[in-house]
Amino acid sequence: MKLNSCIAALPSGYLFAEIAKRVKAYSALHPDADLIRLGIGDVTRPLSKHVAQAMADAALGMSTPEGFHGYAPDYGYSFLIDAIIQGDYSSRGIEINPDEVFISDGAKPDVGNLQELFSADSRIAVTDPVYPVYVDSNAMSGRLGVFENGKWSRLIYLPCNAENDFVPSLPTEKADILYLCYPNNPTGTVLTFAQLKKFVDWAIEMDSIIVYDAAYKAFITRGDVPFSIYEIPGARKCAIECCSFSKNAGFTGVRCGYMIIPREVSGLCGTERVSLNRLWQRRASTKSNGVSYPVQVAAAAVYDEQGQREIMESVRYYLANAGIIRKGLAGAGGTVFGGTDSPYIWMQTPHRMKSWDFFDLLLNEANVVGTPGEGFGPSGEGYFRLTAFNTKEKTEEAVRRIAGVLAKL
Ligand code: MLT
């Protein structure tokens, strides 16, 4: 029996699994260490009471004949789809049709599964550093060639670093699919309307598709930064947008997200042009029974007045933490980016230290867990990511400890 050798050939464990493994090993050796986790972007604030109440009521309702729900509609309940369209799109003047919204158990599965729609020989482009799911999921499908000297032979890398102000250049070779994530994970940086427009214009001209991961849009504070790629004219022809309730509403453990696939986005199957919306409908109805009713009710509650008030309180709390990290590390001589419109702070490692060495140093000397930049791709080497998702108190303490380490270098 033959297995998928592309999975076996992946270079190492999934980044956050690898970090968890190292932290577990450290904790086993140092059971009294007071670790502060600013590594994986997992939230710490409890759910909004209003949202949790909606979920609890729906769950209890399931024990009554009137409130019981069996299989959910394949692409999501219309009450949630309508709330999303109204709350995230119509309110910004963007027209999205109900059959262009697909509810799922999160943006990570969506961006991982989406590549099933692309042909085996599609060329993929990513910004570098990048959220590893885009790369690993395509590597698992054998699209990226071989991994040599830290790079995939068929993957097109668009470096983002301090030298280019974290603004990627357009691909110079033909890319069928380009993954963009803004506000960016991991760098915490953003693209303005004008910067994003260049990518949309490029995709239309090249007949390419942009997979736009907007999981962090709730953190945008600047007026010149789009919340949705569909704020850019023409994007309906070339872009798919993936969104999540994880970071804005604390659903990392609840699981709910959604994807927008406009009818106009299409590609070639042989000589025929086929809508990706149609292909995704076919895939979703075959492989998924959707998201549970109580979770979809909870997600819809995010959009009403009280839901919005309560979730945005948490978003502001995390943005304040990001400010604490930025200010604290800059004051300690660090060079930091992001963190103004994002929960992620991207810092240059001191003295260009290797990012895994800096990870080990902070773990051992400060008992602080971050994420080494190299785990996000070759251009992440020499950088380190910290998240603002811990509590204010632990964030302040972590910054104090990291500053102590920096002072000794
Ligand atoms: C991250 O730390 O990059 C995120 O938590 C990953 C995710 O949302 O899956």
CSV table of C-alpha atoms and ligand atoms in Angstrom, one decimal:
chain,number,residue,atom,x,y,z
A,1,MET,CA,0.0,0.0,0.0
A,2,LYS,CA,1.4,3.4,-1.0
A,3,LEU,CA,1.1,6.5,1.1
A,4,ASN,CA,1.2,10.2,0.3
A,5,SER,CA,4.9,10.7,0.2
A,6,CYS,CA,4.5,14.5,0.0
A,7,ILE,CA,3.3,14.5,3.6
A,8,ALA,CA,6.1,12.2,4.6
A,9,ALA,CA,8.6,14.6,2.9
A,10,LEU,CA,7.5,17.7,4.7
A,11,PRO,CA,10.6,19.2,6.4
A,12,SER,CA,9.6,19.3,10.0
A,13,GLY,CA,6.5,19.3,12.3
A,14,TYR,CA,3.9,22.0,11.9
A,15,LEU,CA,5.4,25.1,13.3
A,16,PHE,CA,3.1,25.5,16.4
A,17,ALA,CA,3.2,21.8,17.1
A,18,GLU,CA,7.0,22.0,17.0
A,19,ILE,CA,7.0,24.9,19.5
A,20,ALA,CA,4.5,23.1,21.8
A,21,LYS,CA,6.8,20.1,21.7
A,22,ARG,CA,9.9,22.2,22.7
A,23,VAL,CA,8.0,24.0,25.4
A,24,LYS,CA,6.6,20.8,26.8
A,25,ALA,CA,10.2,19.3,27.0
A,26,TYR,CA,11.4,22.5,28.8
A,27,SER,CA,8.5,22.4,31.2
A,28,ALA,CA,9.2,18.7,32.0
A,29,LEU,CA,12.8,19.7,33.0
A,30,HIS,CA,11.7,22.9,34.8
A,31,PRO,CA,8.3,22.2,36.3
A,32,ASP,CA,8.4,25.4,38.4
A,33,ALA,CA,9.2,27.7,35.5
A,34,ASP,CA,6.6,30.5,35.3
A,35,LEU,CA,6.2,30.4,31.5
A,36,ILE,CA,4.5,33.3,29.6
A,37,ARG,CA,3.2,32.3,26.2
A,38,LEU,CA,3.3,34.9,23.5
A,39,GLY,CA,3.8,32.2,20.8
A,40,ILE,CA,0.8,30.8,19.1
A,41,GLY,CA,-1.9,33.4,18.4
A,42,ASP,CA,-4.5,31.9,20.7
A,43,VAL,CA,-6.8,34.3,22.6
A,44,THR,CA,-7.1,34.4,26.4
A,45,ARG,CA,-10.1,36.6,27.0
A,46,PRO,CA,-13.3,34.7,27.7
A,47,LEU,CA,-16.2,34.8,25.2
A,48,SER,CA,-18.5,37.7,25.2
A,49,LYS,CA,-21.3,36.9,27.7
A,50,HIS,CA,-23.9,37.9,25.1
A,51,VAL,CA,-22.4,35.5,22.5
A,52,ALA,CA,-22.0,32.7,25.0
A,53,GLN,CA,-25.6,33.1,26.1
A,54,ALA,CA,-26.9,32.9,22.6
A,55,MET,CA,-24.9,29.7,22.1
A,56,ALA,CA,-26.2,28.3,25.5
A,57,ASP,CA,-29.8,29.1,24.6
A,58,ALA,CA,-29.5,27.5,21.2
A,59,ALA,CA,-27.9,24.4,22.8
A,60,LEU,CA,-30.7,24.1,25.3
A,61,GLY,CA,-33.2,24.7,22.6
A,62,MET,CA,-31.9,21.6,20.9
A,63,SER,CA,-33.4,19.5,23.7
A,64,THR,CA,-36.9,20.7,22.8
A,65,PRO,CA,-39.0,19.7,19.7
A,66,GLU,CA,-39.2,23.3,18.5
A,67,GLY,CA,-35.6,24.1,19.0
A,68,PHE,CA,-34.1,20.9,17.7
A,69,HIS,CA,-31.9,21.2,14.5
A,70,GLY,CA,-30.5,18.2,12.6
A,71,TYR,CA,-28.0,18.7,9.7
A,72,ALA,CA,-27.3,22.3,9.1
A,73,PRO,CA,-27.6,23.6,5.5
A,74,ASP,CA,-24.4,22.7,3.7
A,75,TYR,CA,-23.1,26.2,3.3
A,76,GLY,CA,-24.5,27.7,6.5
A,77,TYR,CA,-27.8,29.0,8.0
A,78,SER,CA,-29.2,32.0,6.3
A,79,PHE,CA,-29.5,34.0,9.6
A,80,LEU,CA,-25.7,33.9,9.9
A,81,ILE,CA,-25.0,34.5,6.2
A,82,ASP,CA,-27.3,37.5,6.2
A,83,ALA,CA,-25.6,38.8,9.4
A,84,ILE,CA,-22.2,38.5,7.8
A,85,ILE,CA,-23.3,40.2,4.6
A,86,GLN,CA,-24.9,43.1,6.5
A,87,GLY,CA,-22.2,43.5,9.2
A,88,ASP,CA,-19.0,43.0,7.1
A,89,TYR,CA,-20.0,43.9,3.6
A,90,SER,CA,-23.2,45.9,2.9
A,91,SER,CA,-22.2,48.3,5.7
A,92,ARG,CA,-19.1,49.1,3.7
A,93,GLY,CA,-20.8,49.4,0.4
A,94,ILE,CA,-19.7,45.9,-0.8
A,95,GLU,CA,-22.2,43.7,-2.6
A,96,ILE,CA,-22.0,40.0,-1.7
A,97,ASN,CA,-24.8,37.5,-2.6
A,98,PRO,CA,-25.9,34.9,0.0
A,99,ASP,CA,-24.7,32.0,-2.3
A,100,GLU,CA,-21.2,33.5,-2.2
A,101,VAL,CA,-20.8,33.0,1.5
A,102,PHE,CA,-19.7,29.6,2.9
A,103,ILE,CA,-19.7,29.0,6.7
A,104,SER,CA,-17.0,26.7,8.0
A,105,ASP,CA,-15.2,25.6,11.1
A,106,GLY,CA,-12.5,28.3,10.6
A,107,ALA,CA,-10.2,30.1,8.3
A,108,LYS,CA,-7.3,27.6,8.9
A,109,PRO,CA,-9.3,24.6,7.5
A,110,ASP,CA,-10.6,26.8,4.7
A,111,VAL,CA,-7.2,28.0,3.5
A,112,GLY,CA,-5.9,24.5,3.9
A,113,ASN,CA,-8.8,22.9,2.0
A,114,LEU,CA,-9.1,25.5,-0.8
A,115,GLN,CA,-6.1,24.2,-2.7
A,116,GLU,CA,-8.1,21.1,-3.6
A,117,LEU,CA,-9.7,23.3,-6.3
A,118,PHE,CA,-6.4,24.0,-8.0
A,119,SER,CA,-4.8,21.7,-10.6
A,120,ALA,CA,-1.9,19.6,-9.5
A,121,ASP,CA,0.5,21.7,-11.6
A,122,SER,CA,-0.7,25.2,-10.4
A,123,ARG,CA,2.1,27.6,-9.5
A,124,ILE,CA,1.7,29.0,-6.0
A,125,ALA,CA,3.1,32.3,-4.8
A,126,VAL,CA,3.3,33.4,-1.1
A,127,THR,CA,4.6,36.4,0.7
A,128,ASP,CA,7.6,35.4,2.8
A,129,PRO,CA,7.4,35.1,5.8
A,130,VAL,CA,4.0,33.6,5.7
A,131,TYR,CA,1.4,31.6,7.7
A,132,PRO,CA,2.7,28.1,7.2
A,133,VAL,CA,-0.7,26.5,6.4
A,134,TYR,CA,-0.7,28.0,2.8
A,135,VAL,CA,2.7,26.4,2.1
A,136,ASP,CA,2.3,23.1,3.9
A,137,SER,CA,-1.2,22.3,2.5
A,138,ASN,CA,0.1,22.8,-1.1
A,139,ALA,CA,3.2,20.8,-0.3
A,140,MET,CA,1.0,18.0,0.9
A,141,SER,CA,-0.7,18.0,-2.5
A,142,GLY,CA,2.7,17.7,-4.3
A,143,ARG,CA,2.5,21.2,-5.9
A,144,LEU,CA,5.7,22.7,-4.5
A,145,GLY,CA,8.4,20.4,-5.8
A,146,VAL,CA,11.3,19.5,-3.5
A,147,PHE,CA,12.4,21.2,-0.3
A,148,GLU,CA,16.1,22.1,-0.7
A,149,ASN,CA,18.2,24.6,1.3
A,150,GLY,CA,15.1,25.9,3.2
A,151,LYS,CA,13.0,26.5,0.1
A,152,TRP,CA,10.5,24.7,-2.1
A,153,SER,CA,11.6,24.4,-5.7
A,154,ARG,CA,8.3,25.3,-7.3
A,155,LEU,CA,7.0,27.9,-4.8
A,156,ILE,CA,7.3,31.6,-5.7
A,157,TYR,CA,8.5,33.6,-2.7
A,158,LEU,CA,7.8,37.3,-2.4
A,159,PRO,CA,10.2,38.5,0.4
A,160,CYS,CA,8.9,41.0,2.9
A,161,ASN,CA,11.4,42.6,5.2
A,162,ALA,CA,12.5,45.8,6.8
A,163,GLU,CA,14.3,46.8,3.6
A,164,ASN,CA,11.1,46.8,1.5
A,165,ASP,CA,8.9,48.0,4.4
A,166,PHE,CA,7.2,44.6,4.4
A,167,VAL,CA,5.5,45.4,1.1
A,168,PRO,CA,5.9,42.5,-1.3
A,169,SER,CA,6.7,43.0,-5.0
A,170,LEU,CA,4.5,41.6,-7.7
A,171,PRO,CA,5.5,38.1,-8.8
A,172,THR,CA,7.8,38.3,-11.8
A,173,GLU,CA,7.0,34.8,-13.0
A,174,LYS,CA,3.5,33.4,-13.8
A,175,ALA,CA,1.7,32.5,-10.5
A,176,ASP,CA,-1.7,30.9,-10.7
A,177,ILE,CA,-2.5,31.4,-7.1
A,178,LEU,CA,-1.3,34.1,-4.7
A,179,TYR,CA,-1.9,34.0,-1.0
A,180,LEU,CA,-2.1,37.3,0.8
A,181,CYS,CA,-2.9,37.8,4.5
A,182,TYR,CA,-3.6,41.4,5.7
A,183,PRO,CA,-3.3,42.5,8.5
A,184,ASN,CA,-0.4,40.2,8.1
A,185,ASN,CA,0.4,37.1,10.0
A,186,PRO,CA,3.3,37.0,11.1
A,187,THR,CA,4.7,40.5,10.5
A,188,GLY,CA,1.6,42.5,11.8
A,189,THR,CA,2.0,44.9,8.9
A,190,VAL,CA,-0.8,46.1,6.6
A,191,LEU,CA,-1.3,47.1,2.9
A,192,THR,CA,-3.0,50.3,2.0
A,193,PHE,CA,-5.8,50.5,-0.6
A,194,ALA,CA,-3.2,51.6,-3.2
A,195,GLN,CA,-0.8,48.8,-2.4
A,196,LEU,CA,-3.5,46.1,-2.5
A,197,LYS,CA,-4.9,47.5,-5.8
A,198,LYS,CA,-1.6,46.7,-7.5
A,199,PHE,CA,-2.1,43.0,-6.6
A,200,VAL,CA,-5.8,43.0,-7.8
A,201,ASP,CA,-4.8,44.6,-11.1
A,202,TRP,CA,-2.0,42.1,-11.5
A,203,ALA,CA,-4.3,39.1,-10.8
A,204,ILE,CA,-6.9,40.3,-13.3
A,205,GLU,CA,-4.2,40.9,-16.0
A,206,MET,CA,-2.5,37.5,-15.4
A,207,ASP,CA,-5.8,35.5,-14.9
A,208,SER,CA,-4.5,34.5,-11.4
A,209,ILE,CA,-6.4,34.1,-8.2
A,210,ILE,CA,-5.7,35.8,-4.9
A,211,VAL,CA,-6.6,33.9,-1.7
A,212,TYR,CA,-7.0,36.8,0.7
A,213,ASP,CA,-6.9,35.8,4.4
A,214,ALA,CA,-8.6,38.6,6.4
A,215,ALA,CA,-8.7,36.8,9.7
A,216,TYR,CA,-7.2,39.9,11.5
A,217,LYS,CA,-9.4,42.6,9.9
A,218,ALA,CA,-11.0,43.5,13.2
A,219,PHE,CA,-7.7,45.0,14.4
A,220,ILE,CA,-7.4,47.6,11.6
A,221,THR,CA,-7.4,51.1,13.0
A,222,ARG,CA,-6.0,53.0,10.0
A,223,GLY,CA,-8.4,54.7,7.6
A,224,ASP,CA,-6.2,54.0,4.5
A,225,VAL,CA,-6.3,50.2,4.9
A,226,PRO,CA,-9.1,48.0,3.4
A,227,PHE,CA,-11.1,45.7,5.7
A,228,SER,CA,-12.0,43.5,2.7
A,229,ILE,CA,-10.2,42.9,-0.6
A,230,TYR,CA,-13.6,43.6,-2.3
A,231,GLU,CA,-13.2,47.3,-1.4
A,232,ILE,CA,-10.8,47.2,-4.4
A,233,PRO,CA,-12.5,47.6,-7.7
A,234,GLY,CA,-12.3,44.3,-9.8
A,235,ALA,CA,-11.5,42.1,-6.8
A,236,ARG,CA,-14.8,40.1,-7.4
A,237,LYS,CA,-13.2,38.7,-10.5
A,238,CYS,CA,-10.0,37.4,-8.9
A,239,ALA,CA,-10.2,37.1,-5.2
A,240,ILE,CA,-11.5,34.7,-2.5
A,241,GLU,CA,-11.6,36.0,1.0
A,242,CYS,CA,-11.2,33.9,4.2
A,243,CYS,CA,-12.5,35.2,7.5
A,244,SER,CA,-12.6,33.9,11.0
A,245,PHE,CA,-14.4,34.5,14.3
A,246,SER,CA,-11.3,33.3,16.2
A,247,LYS,CA,-9.4,36.5,16.7
A,248,ASN,CA,-12.2,39.0,16.9
A,249,ALA,CA,-14.7,37.0,19.0
A,250,GLY,CA,-12.4,34.5,20.7
A,251,PHE,CA,-13.7,31.5,18.8
A,252,THR,CA,-10.3,29.7,18.6
A,253,GLY,CA,-11.9,26.9,20.7
A,254,VAL,CA,-15.5,27.3,19.4
A,255,ARG,CA,-14.6,27.1,15.7
A,256,CYS,CA,-16.4,29.2,13.1
A,257,GLY,CA,-15.3,31.1,10.1
A,258,TYR,CA,-16.5,31.9,6.6
A,259,MET,CA,-15.2,32.2,3.0
A,260,ILE,CA,-16.5,34.5,0.3
A,261,ILE,CA,-16.2,33.1,-3.3
A,262,PRO,CA,-17.8,35.5,-5.7
A,263,ARG,CA,-19.5,33.9,-8.7
A,264,GLU,CA,-17.1,35.7,-11.1
A,265,VAL,CA,-14.0,34.0,-9.9
A,266,SER,CA,-13.2,31.3,-12.4
A,267,GLY,CA,-10.4,29.2,-13.8
A,268,LEU,CA,-9.9,26.7,-16.6
A,269,CYS,CA,-10.9,23.0,-16.5
A,270,GLY,CA,-9.5,21.9,-19.9
A,271,THR,CA,-10.7,24.6,-22.2
A,272,GLU,CA,-13.9,25.4,-20.2
A,273,ARG,CA,-14.1,28.3,-17.8
A,274,VAL,CA,-15.5,27.1,-14.5
A,275,SER,CA,-16.7,29.2,-11.5
A,276,LEU,CA,-14.8,28.4,-8.3
A,277,ASN,CA,-18.0,29.1,-6.4
A,278,ARG,CA,-19.6,26.1,-8.2
A,279,LEU,CA,-16.6,23.9,-7.6
A,280,TRP,CA,-16.5,24.8,-3.9
A,281,GLN,CA,-20.3,24.1,-3.5
A,282,ARG,CA,-19.7,20.7,-4.9
A,283,ARG,CA,-16.7,20.0,-2.6
A,284,ALA,CA,-18.4,21.4,0.5
A,285,SER,CA,-21.6,19.5,0.1
A,286,THR,CA,-19.7,16.3,-0.4
A,287,LYS,CA,-17.1,16.6,2.4
A,288,SER,CA,-18.8,18.6,5.1
A,289,ASN,CA,-22.0,18.6,7.2
A,290,GLY,CA,-21.3,22.2,8.1
A,291,VAL,CA,-21.0,23.9,11.5
A,292,SER,CA,-23.3,23.1,14.5
A,293,TYR,CA,-26.4,25.1,15.0
A,294,PRO,CA,-25.5,26.6,18.5
A,295,VAL,CA,-22.1,27.8,17.1
A,296,GLN,CA,-23.7,29.5,14.1
A,297,VAL,CA,-26.2,31.2,16.5
A,298,ALA,CA,-23.3,32.4,18.6
A,299,ALA,CA,-21.5,33.7,15.5
A,300,ALA,CA,-24.6,35.6,14.4
A,301,ALA,CA,-24.8,37.2,17.9
A,302,VAL,CA,-21.3,38.7,17.3
A,303,TYR,CA,-23.0,41.0,14.8
A,304,ASP,CA,-25.8,42.5,16.9
A,305,GLU,CA,-25.2,45.7,18.9
A,306,GLN,CA,-24.3,44.1,22.2
A,307,GLY,CA,-22.2,41.4,20.5
A,308,GLN,CA,-20.2,44.1,18.6
A,309,ARG,CA,-19.7,46.2,21.8
A,310,GLU,CA,-18.5,43.2,23.8
A,311,ILE,CA,-16.1,41.7,21.1
A,312,MET,CA,-14.6,45.1,20.3
A,313,GLU,CA,-13.7,45.5,23.9
A,314,SER,CA,-11.5,42.5,23.6
A,315,VAL,CA,-10.0,43.7,20.4
A,316,ARG,CA,-9.1,47.0,22.0
A,317,TYR,CA,-7.6,45.2,25.0
A,318,TYR,CA,-5.3,43.1,22.7
A,319,LEU,CA,-4.4,46.2,20.7
A,320,ALA,CA,-3.4,47.9,24.0
A,321,ASN,CA,-1.2,44.8,24.8
A,322,ALA,CA,0.4,45.2,21.3
A,323,GLY,CA,1.2,48.8,22.2
A,324,ILE,CA,2.8,47.6,25.5
A,325,ILE,CA,5.0,45.2,23.6
A,326,ARG,CA,6.0,47.7,20.9
A,327,LYS,CA,6.8,50.5,23.3
A,328,GLY,CA,8.5,48.3,25.8
A,329,LEU,CA,10.8,46.5,23.3
A,330,ALA,CA,11.6,49.7,21.4
A,331,GLY,CA,12.4,51.4,24.7
A,332,ALA,CA,14.8,48.4,25.4
A,333,GLY,CA,16.6,49.0,22.2
A,334,GLY,CA,14.7,46.5,20.1
A,335,THR,CA,13.6,47.1,16.5
A,336,VAL,CA,9.9,46.3,16.1
A,337,PHE,CA,7.3,46.3,13.4
A,338,GLY,CA,3.5,45.7,13.2
A,339,GLY,CA,1.3,45.8,16.3
A,340,THR,CA,-0.6,48.9,15.5
A,341,ASP,CA,-3.3,47.3,13.3
A,342,SER,CA,-2.6,43.7,14.3
A,343,PRO,CA,-2.2,41.5,17.4
A,344,TYR,CA,1.3,40.5,16.2
A,345,ILE,CA,4.6,42.3,16.8
A,346,TRP,CA,7.5,41.4,14.6
A,347,MET,CA,10.9,42.1,16.0
A,348,GLN,CA,14.4,41.9,14.6
A,349,THR,CA,16.5,39.5,16.6
A,350,PRO,CA,19.3,41.2,18.5
A,351,HIS,CA,22.6,41.2,16.6
A,352,ARG,CA,20.9,39.2,13.8
A,353,MET,CA,20.8,36.2,16.1
A,354,LYS,CA,19.2,33.1,14.4
A,355,SER,CA,15.5,33.1,15.3
A,356,TRP,CA,15.5,29.6,16.9
A,357,ASP,CA,18.5,30.6,19.0
A,358,PHE,CA,16.6,33.7,20.2
A,359,PHE,CA,13.6,31.4,20.9
A,360,ASP,CA,15.8,29.2,23.1
A,361,LEU,CA,17.4,32.2,24.8
A,362,LEU,CA,14.1,33.7,25.7
A,363,LEU,CA,12.7,30.4,26.8
A,364,ASN,CA,15.7,29.7,29.0
A,365,GLU,CA,16.5,33.2,30.3
A,366,ALA,CA,13.1,34.8,30.4
A,367,ASN,CA,10.7,31.9,30.4
A,368,VAL,CA,8.9,33.7,27.6
A,369,VAL,CA,7.6,31.7,24.5
A,370,GLY,CA,7.5,33.5,21.2
A,371,THR,CA,7.6,32.2,17.6
A,372,PRO,CA,10.9,32.1,15.6
A,373,GLY,CA,10.6,34.0,12.3
A,374,GLU,CA,12.3,31.2,10.4
A,375,GLY,CA,9.3,29.0,11.0
A,376,PHE,CA,7.3,31.3,8.7
A,377,GLY,CA,9.8,31.0,5.8
A,378,PRO,CA,13.3,31.9,4.8
A,379,SER,CA,12.8,35.7,5.0
A,380,GLY,CA,11.6,35.3,8.6
A,381,GLU,CA,15.1,34.4,9.6
A,382,GLY,CA,16.5,37.1,11.9
A,383,TYR,CA,13.0,38.0,13.1
A,384,PHE,CA,10.8,36.9,16.0
A,385,ARG,CA,7.0,37.1,16.5
A,386,LEU,CA,5.2,38.0,19.7
A,387,THR,CA,1.5,38.0,20.2
A,388,ALA,CA,-0.7,40.4,22.1
A,389,PHE,CA,-3.2,37.8,23.0
A,390,ASN,CA,-2.1,37.2,26.6
A,391,THR,CA,-3.4,39.2,29.6
A,392,LYS,CA,-2.2,42.7,30.2
A,393,GLU,CA,-0.4,41.7,33.3
A,394,LYS,CA,1.5,38.8,31.7
A,395,THR,CA,2.3,40.9,28.6
A,396,GLU,CA,3.8,43.6,30.9
A,397,GLU,CA,5.8,41.0,32.8
A,398,ALA,CA,7.0,39.3,29.5
A,399,VAL,CA,8.2,42.7,28.2
A,400,ARG,CA,10.0,43.4,31.4
A,401,ARG,CA,11.8,40.0,31.2
A,402,ILE,CA,12.6,40.3,27.5
A,403,ALA,CA,14.0,43.8,28.1
A,404,GLY,CA,16.2,42.3,30.9
A,405,VAL,CA,17.6,39.7,28.4
A,406,LEU,CA,18.2,42.4,25.7
A,407,ALA,CA,20.1,44.5,28.3
A,408,LYS,CA,22.6,41.7,28.9
A,409,LEU,CA,23.4,41.1,25.2
B,1,MLT,C1,-0.9,31.8,14.7
B,1,MLT,O1,-0.3,31.8,15.8
B,1,MLT,O2,-0.2,32.1,13.6
B,1,MLT,C2,-2.3,31.5,14.6
B,1,MLT,O3,-2.8,31.2,15.8
B,1,MLT,C3,-2.5,30.3,13.8
B,1,MLT,C4,-3.9,30.1,13.5
B,1,MLT,O4,-4.8,30.9,13.7
B,1,MLT,O5,-4.1,28.9,13.1
